[in-house]
PDB file of C-alpha atoms in Angstrom:
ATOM      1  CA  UNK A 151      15.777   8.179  28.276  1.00  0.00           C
ATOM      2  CA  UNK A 152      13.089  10.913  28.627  1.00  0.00           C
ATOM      3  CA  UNK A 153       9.780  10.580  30.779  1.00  0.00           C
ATOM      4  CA  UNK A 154       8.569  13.147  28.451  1.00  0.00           C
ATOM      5  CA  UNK A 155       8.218  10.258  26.110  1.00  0.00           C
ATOM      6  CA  UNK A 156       5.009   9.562  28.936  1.00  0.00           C
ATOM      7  CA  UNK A 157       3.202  12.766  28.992  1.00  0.00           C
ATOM      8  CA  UNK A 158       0.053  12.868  29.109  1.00  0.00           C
ATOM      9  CA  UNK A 159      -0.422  15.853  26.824  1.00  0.00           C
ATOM     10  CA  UNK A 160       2.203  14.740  24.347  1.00  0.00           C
ATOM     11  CA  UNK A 161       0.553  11.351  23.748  1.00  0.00           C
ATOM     12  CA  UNK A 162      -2.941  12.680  23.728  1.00  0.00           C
ATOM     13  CA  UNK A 163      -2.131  14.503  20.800  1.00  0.00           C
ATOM     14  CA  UNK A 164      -0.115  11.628  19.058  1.00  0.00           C
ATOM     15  CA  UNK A 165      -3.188   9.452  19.989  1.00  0.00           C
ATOM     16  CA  UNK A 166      -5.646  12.078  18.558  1.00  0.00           C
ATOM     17  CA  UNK A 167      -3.559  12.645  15.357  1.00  0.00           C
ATOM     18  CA  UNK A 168      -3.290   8.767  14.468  1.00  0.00           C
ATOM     19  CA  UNK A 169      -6.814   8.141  15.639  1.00  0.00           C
ATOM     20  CA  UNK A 170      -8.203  11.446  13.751  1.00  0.00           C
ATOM     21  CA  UNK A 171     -10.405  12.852  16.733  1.00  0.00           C
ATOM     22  CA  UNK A 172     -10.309  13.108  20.682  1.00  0.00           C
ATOM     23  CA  UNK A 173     -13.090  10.964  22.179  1.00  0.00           C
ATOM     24  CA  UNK A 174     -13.583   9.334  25.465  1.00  0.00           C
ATOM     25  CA  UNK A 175     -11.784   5.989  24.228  1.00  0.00           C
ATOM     26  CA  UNK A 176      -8.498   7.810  22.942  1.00  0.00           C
ATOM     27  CA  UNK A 177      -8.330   9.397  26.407  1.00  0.00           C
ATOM     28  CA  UNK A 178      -8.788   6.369  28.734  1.00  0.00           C
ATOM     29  CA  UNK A 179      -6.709   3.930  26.241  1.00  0.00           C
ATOM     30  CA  UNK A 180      -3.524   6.656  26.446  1.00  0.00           C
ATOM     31  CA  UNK A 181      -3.811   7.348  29.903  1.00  0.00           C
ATOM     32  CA  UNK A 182      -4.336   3.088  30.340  1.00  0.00           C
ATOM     33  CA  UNK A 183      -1.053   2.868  28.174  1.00  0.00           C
ATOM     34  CA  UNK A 184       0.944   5.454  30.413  1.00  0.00           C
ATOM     35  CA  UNK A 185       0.202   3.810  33.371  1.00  0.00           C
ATOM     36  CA  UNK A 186       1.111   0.479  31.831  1.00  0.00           C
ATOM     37  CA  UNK A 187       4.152   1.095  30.756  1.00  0.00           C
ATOM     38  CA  UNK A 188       5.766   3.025  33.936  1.00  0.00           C
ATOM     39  CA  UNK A 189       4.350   0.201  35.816  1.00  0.00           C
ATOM     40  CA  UNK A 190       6.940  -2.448  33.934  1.00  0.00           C
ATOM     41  CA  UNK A 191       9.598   0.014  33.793  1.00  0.00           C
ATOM     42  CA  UNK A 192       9.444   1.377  30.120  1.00  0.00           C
ATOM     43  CA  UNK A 193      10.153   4.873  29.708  1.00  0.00           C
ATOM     44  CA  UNK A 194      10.935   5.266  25.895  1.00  0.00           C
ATOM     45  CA  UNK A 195       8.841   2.894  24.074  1.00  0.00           C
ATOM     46  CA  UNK A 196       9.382   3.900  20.726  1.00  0.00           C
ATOM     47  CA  UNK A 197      12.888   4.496  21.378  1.00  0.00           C
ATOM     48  CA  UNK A 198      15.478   2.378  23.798  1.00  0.00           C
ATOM     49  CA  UNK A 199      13.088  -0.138  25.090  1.00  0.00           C
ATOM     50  CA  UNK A 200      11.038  -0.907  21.801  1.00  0.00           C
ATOM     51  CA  UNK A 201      12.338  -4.191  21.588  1.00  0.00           C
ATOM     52  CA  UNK A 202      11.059  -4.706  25.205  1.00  0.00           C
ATOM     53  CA  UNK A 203       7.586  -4.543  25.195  1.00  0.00           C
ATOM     54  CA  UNK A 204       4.430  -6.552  24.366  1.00  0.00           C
ATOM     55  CA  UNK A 205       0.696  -5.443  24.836  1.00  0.00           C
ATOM     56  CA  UNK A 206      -2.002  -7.880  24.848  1.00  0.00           C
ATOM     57  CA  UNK A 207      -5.570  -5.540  24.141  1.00  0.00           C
ATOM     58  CA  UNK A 208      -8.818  -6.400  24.829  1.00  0.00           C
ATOM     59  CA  UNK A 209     -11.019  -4.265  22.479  1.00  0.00           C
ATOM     60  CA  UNK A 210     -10.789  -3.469  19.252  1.00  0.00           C
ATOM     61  CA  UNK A 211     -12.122   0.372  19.264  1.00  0.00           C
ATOM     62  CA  UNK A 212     -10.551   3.758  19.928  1.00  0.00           C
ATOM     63  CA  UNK A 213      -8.807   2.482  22.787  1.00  0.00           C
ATOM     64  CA  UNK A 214      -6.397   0.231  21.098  1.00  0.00           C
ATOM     65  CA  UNK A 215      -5.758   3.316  19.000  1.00  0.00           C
ATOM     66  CA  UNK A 216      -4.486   4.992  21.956  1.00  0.00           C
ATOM     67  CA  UNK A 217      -2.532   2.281  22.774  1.00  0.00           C
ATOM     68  CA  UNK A 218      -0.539   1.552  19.486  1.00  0.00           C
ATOM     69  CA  UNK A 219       0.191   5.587  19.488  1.00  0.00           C
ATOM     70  CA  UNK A 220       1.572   5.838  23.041  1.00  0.00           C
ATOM     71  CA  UNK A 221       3.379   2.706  22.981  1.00  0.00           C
ATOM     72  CA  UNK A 222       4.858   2.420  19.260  1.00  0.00           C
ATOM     73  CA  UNK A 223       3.037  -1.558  19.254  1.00  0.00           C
ATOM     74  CA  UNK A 224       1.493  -2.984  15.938  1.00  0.00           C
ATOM     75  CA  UNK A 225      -0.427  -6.491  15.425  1.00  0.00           C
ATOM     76  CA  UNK A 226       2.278  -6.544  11.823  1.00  0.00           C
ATOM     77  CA  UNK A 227       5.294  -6.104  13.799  1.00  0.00           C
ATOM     78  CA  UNK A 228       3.714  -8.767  16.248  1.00  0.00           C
ATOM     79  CA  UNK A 229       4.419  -6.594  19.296  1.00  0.00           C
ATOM     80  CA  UNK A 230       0.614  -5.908  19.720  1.00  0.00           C
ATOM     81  CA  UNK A 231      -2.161  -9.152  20.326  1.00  0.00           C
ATOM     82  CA  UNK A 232      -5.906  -8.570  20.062  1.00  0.00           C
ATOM     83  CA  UNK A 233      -8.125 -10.208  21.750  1.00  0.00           C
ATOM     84  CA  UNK A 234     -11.570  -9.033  21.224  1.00  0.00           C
ATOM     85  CA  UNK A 235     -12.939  -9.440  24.801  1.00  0.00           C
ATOM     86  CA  UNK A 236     -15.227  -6.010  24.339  1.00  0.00           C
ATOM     87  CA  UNK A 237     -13.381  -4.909  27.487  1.00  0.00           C
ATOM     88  CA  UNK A 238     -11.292  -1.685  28.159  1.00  0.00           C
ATOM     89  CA  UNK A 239      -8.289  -3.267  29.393  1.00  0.00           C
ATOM     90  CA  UNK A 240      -5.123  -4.028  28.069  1.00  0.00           C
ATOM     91  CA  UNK A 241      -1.651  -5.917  29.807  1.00  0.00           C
ATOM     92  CA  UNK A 242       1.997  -4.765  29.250  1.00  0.00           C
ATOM     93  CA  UNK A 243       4.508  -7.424  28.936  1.00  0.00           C
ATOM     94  CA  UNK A 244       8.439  -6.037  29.973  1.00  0.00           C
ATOM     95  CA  UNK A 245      10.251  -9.092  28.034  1.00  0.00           C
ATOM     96  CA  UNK A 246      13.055  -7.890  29.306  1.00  0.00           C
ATOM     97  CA  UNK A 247      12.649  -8.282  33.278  1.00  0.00           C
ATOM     98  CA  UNK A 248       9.421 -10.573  32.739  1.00  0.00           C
ATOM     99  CA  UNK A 249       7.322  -7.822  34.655  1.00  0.00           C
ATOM    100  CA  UNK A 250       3.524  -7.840  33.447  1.00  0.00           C
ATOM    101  CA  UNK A 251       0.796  -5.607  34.385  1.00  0.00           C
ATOM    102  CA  UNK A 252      -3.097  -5.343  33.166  1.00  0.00           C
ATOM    103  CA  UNK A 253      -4.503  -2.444  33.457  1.00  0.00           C
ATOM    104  CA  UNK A 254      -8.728  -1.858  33.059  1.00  0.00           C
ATOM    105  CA  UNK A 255     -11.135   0.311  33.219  1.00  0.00           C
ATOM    106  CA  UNK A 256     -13.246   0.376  37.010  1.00  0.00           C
ATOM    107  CA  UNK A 257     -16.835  -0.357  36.541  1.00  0.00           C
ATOM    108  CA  UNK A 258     -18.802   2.407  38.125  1.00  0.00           C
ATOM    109  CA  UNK A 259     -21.763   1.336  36.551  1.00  0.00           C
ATOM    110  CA  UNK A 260     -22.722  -1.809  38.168  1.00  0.00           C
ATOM    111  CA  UNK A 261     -24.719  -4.241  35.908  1.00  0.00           C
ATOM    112  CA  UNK A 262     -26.225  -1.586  34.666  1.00  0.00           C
ATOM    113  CA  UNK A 263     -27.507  -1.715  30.708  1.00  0.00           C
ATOM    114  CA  UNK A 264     -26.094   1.380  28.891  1.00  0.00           C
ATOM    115  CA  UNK A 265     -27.941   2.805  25.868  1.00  0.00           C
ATOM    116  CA  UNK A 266     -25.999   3.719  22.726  1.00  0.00           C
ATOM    117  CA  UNK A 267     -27.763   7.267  23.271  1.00  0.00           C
ATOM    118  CA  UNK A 268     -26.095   7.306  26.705  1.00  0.00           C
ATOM    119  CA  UNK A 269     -22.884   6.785  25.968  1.00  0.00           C
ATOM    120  CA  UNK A 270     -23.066   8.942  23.072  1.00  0.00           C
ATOM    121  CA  UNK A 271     -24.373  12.070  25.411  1.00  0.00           C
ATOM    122  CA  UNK A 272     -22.132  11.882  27.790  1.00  0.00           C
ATOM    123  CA  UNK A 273     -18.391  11.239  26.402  1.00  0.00           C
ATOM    124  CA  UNK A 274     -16.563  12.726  29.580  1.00  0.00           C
ATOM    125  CA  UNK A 275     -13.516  12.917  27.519  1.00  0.00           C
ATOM    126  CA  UNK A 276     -12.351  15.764  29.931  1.00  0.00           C
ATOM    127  CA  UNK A 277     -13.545  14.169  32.611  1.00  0.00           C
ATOM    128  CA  UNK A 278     -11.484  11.220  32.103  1.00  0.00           C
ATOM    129  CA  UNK A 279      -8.187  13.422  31.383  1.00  0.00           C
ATOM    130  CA  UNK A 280      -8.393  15.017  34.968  1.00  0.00           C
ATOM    131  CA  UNK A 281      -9.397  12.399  37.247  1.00  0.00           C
ATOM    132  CA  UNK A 282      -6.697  10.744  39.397  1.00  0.00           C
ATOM    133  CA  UNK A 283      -5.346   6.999  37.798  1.00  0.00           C
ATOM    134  CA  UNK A 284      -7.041   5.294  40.962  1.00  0.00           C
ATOM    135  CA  UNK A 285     -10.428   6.384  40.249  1.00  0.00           C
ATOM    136  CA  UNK A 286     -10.851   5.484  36.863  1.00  0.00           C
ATOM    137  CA  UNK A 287      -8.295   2.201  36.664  1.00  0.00           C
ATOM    138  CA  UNK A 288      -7.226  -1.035  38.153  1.00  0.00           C
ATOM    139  CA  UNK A 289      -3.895  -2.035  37.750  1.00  0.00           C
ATOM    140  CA  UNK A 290      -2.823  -5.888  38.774  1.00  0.00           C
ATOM    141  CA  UNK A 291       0.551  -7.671  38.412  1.00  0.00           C
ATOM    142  CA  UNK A 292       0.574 -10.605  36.081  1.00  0.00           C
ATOM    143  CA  UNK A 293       2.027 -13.482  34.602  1.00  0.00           C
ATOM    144  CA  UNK A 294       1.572 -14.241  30.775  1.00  0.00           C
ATOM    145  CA  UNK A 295       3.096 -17.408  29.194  1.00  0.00           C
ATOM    146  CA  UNK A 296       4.518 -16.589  25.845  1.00  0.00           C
ATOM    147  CA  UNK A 297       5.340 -18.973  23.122  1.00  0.00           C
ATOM    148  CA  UNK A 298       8.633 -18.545  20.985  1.00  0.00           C
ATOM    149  CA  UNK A 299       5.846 -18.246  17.907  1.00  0.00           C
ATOM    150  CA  UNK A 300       4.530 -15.588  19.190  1.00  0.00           C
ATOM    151  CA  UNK A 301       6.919 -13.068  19.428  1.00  0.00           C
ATOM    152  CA  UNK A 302       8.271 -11.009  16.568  1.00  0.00           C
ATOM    153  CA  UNK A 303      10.601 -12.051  14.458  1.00  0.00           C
ATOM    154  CA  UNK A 304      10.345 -14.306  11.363  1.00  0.00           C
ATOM    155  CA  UNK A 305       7.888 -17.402  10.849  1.00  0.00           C
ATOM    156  CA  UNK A 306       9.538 -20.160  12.652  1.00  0.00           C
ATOM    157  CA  UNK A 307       7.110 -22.441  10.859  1.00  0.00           C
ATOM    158  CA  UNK A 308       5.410 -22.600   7.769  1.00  0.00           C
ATOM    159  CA  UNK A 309       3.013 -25.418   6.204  1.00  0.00           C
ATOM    160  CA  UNK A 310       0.030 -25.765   4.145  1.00  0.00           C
ATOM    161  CA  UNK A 311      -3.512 -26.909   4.864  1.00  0.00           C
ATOM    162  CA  UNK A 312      -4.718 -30.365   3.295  1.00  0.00           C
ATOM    163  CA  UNK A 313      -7.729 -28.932   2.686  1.00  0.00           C
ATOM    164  CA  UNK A 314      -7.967 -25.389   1.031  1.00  0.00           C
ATOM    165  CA  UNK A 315      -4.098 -25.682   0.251  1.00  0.00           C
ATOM    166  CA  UNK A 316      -3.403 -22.626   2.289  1.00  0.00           C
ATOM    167  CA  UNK A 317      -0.604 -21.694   3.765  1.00  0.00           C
ATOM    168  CA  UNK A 318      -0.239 -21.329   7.678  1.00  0.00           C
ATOM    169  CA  UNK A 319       2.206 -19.368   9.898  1.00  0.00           C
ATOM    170  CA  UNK A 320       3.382 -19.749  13.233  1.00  0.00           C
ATOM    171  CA  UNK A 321       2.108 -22.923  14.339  1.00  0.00           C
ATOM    172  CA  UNK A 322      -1.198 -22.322  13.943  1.00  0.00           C
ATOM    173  CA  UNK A 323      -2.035 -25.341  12.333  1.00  0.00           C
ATOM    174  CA  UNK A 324      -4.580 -28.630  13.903  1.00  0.00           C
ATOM    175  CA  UNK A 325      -3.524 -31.497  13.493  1.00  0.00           C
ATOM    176  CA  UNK A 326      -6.545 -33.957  13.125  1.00  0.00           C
ATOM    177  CA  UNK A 327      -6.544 -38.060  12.242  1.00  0.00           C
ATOM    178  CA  UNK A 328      -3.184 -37.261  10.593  1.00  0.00           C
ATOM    179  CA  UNK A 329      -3.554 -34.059   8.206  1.00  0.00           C
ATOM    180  CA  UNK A 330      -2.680 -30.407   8.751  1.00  0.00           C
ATOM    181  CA  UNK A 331      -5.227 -28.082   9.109  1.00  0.00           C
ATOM    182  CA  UNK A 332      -5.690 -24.777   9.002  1.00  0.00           C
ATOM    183  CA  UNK A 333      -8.161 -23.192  12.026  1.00  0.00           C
ATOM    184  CA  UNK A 334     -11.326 -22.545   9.934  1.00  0.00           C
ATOM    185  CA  UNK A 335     -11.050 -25.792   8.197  1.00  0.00           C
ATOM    186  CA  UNK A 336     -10.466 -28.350  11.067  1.00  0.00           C
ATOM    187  CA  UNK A 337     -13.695 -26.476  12.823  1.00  0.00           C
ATOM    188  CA  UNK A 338     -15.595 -26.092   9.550  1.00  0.00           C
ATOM    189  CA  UNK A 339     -16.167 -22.329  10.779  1.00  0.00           C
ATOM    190  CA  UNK A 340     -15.632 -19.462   8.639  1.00  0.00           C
ATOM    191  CA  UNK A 341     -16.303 -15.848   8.626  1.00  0.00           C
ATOM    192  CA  UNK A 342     -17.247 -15.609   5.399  1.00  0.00           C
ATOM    193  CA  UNK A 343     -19.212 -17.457   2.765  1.00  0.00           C
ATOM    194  CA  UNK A 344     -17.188 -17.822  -0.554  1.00  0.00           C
ATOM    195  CA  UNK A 345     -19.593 -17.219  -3.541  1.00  0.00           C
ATOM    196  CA  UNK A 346     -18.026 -17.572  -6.878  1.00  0.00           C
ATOM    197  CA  UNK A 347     -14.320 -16.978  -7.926  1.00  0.00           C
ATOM    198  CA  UNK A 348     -15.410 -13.959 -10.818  1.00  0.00           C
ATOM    199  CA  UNK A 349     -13.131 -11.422  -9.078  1.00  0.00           C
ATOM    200  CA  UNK A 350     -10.362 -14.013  -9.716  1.00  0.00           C
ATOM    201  CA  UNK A 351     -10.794 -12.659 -13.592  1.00  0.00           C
ATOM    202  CA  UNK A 352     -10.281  -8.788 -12.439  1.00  0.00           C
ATOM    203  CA  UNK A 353      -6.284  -9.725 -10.905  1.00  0.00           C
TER     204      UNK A 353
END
């Protein structure tokens, strides 16, 4: 067990090589990651303690980027949640000693509206690599309640949809006046609007 597994410079590069460039977000979301995990006691997180950790993200640009790279976390290996709040902050579960910490970015800006051009001009990608972790984050001890079908591992539970005939994984399923349900179909909500089944001929 190394803390050169948590250098800054080290992971900055990892972040920018996975990423493919070094901008503003890859900088806070590895230094946000850092500070995360030596807060809950994880020095080697792609090593010794990678069975240890879970990270709960709230964004889903170069930040989380940062964050999978310095920590070793994927959504497929179910060690990495996203919720898409649209904030720079992230929380790092030790399921080992139960020890939980989110970590996000301070607001220096108020309730100020910033322009796309703004943020564009002024990256501060330096700026954020040199300024001490108290000026630029927050860092608060919490609890998170986690579910066996949440952590990795194998499906626990697998059934189908009475509707589109689906299948559905890890107790994600509604139950409602009797049949299971998939998400979209118990809420009659989709993402997407299905338009004819020609591509069907192209498999």
């Amino acid at each position: 067990m190394t803390t050169d597994n948590l250098d800054l410079a080290k992971c900055l590069e990892e972040a920018k090589e996975f990423h493919g460039d070094l901008c503003a977000g890859i900088t806070l979301g590895t230094r946000m990651a850092i500070l995360g995990l030596k807060a809950i006691g994880i020095a080697d997180p792609k090593g010794e303690d990678r069975k240890d950790l879970i990270v709960f993200v709230e964004t889903d640009r170069c930040a989380t980027d940062a964050i999978l790279a310095t920590t070793g976390c994927h959504p497929g290996k179910r060690t990495m949640k996203i919720l898409d709040y649209g904030k720079m902050a992230a929380t790092f579960i030790n399921l080992k000693t139960g020890k939980a910490v989110r970590v996000n970015v301070k607001n220096k800006d108020g309730d100020r509206v910033q322009t796309r051009e703004e943020i564009e001009q002024n990256p501060h990608t330096d700026e954020y690599v040199m300024m001490p972790a108290k000026e630029l984050f927050n860092v608060v001890e919490v609890s998170v309640s986690l579910k066996p079908e949440d952590l990795p591992g194998r499906p626990i539970h697998i059934v189908t949809c009475s509707l589109c005939g689906e299948r559905i994984m890890d107790i994600r399923e509604i139950l409602k006046d009797g049949n299971i349900l998939c998400k979209p179909c118990a809420s009659n909500t989709f993402y997407y609007t299905p338009l004819h089944s020609v591509a069907q001929q192209n498999l």
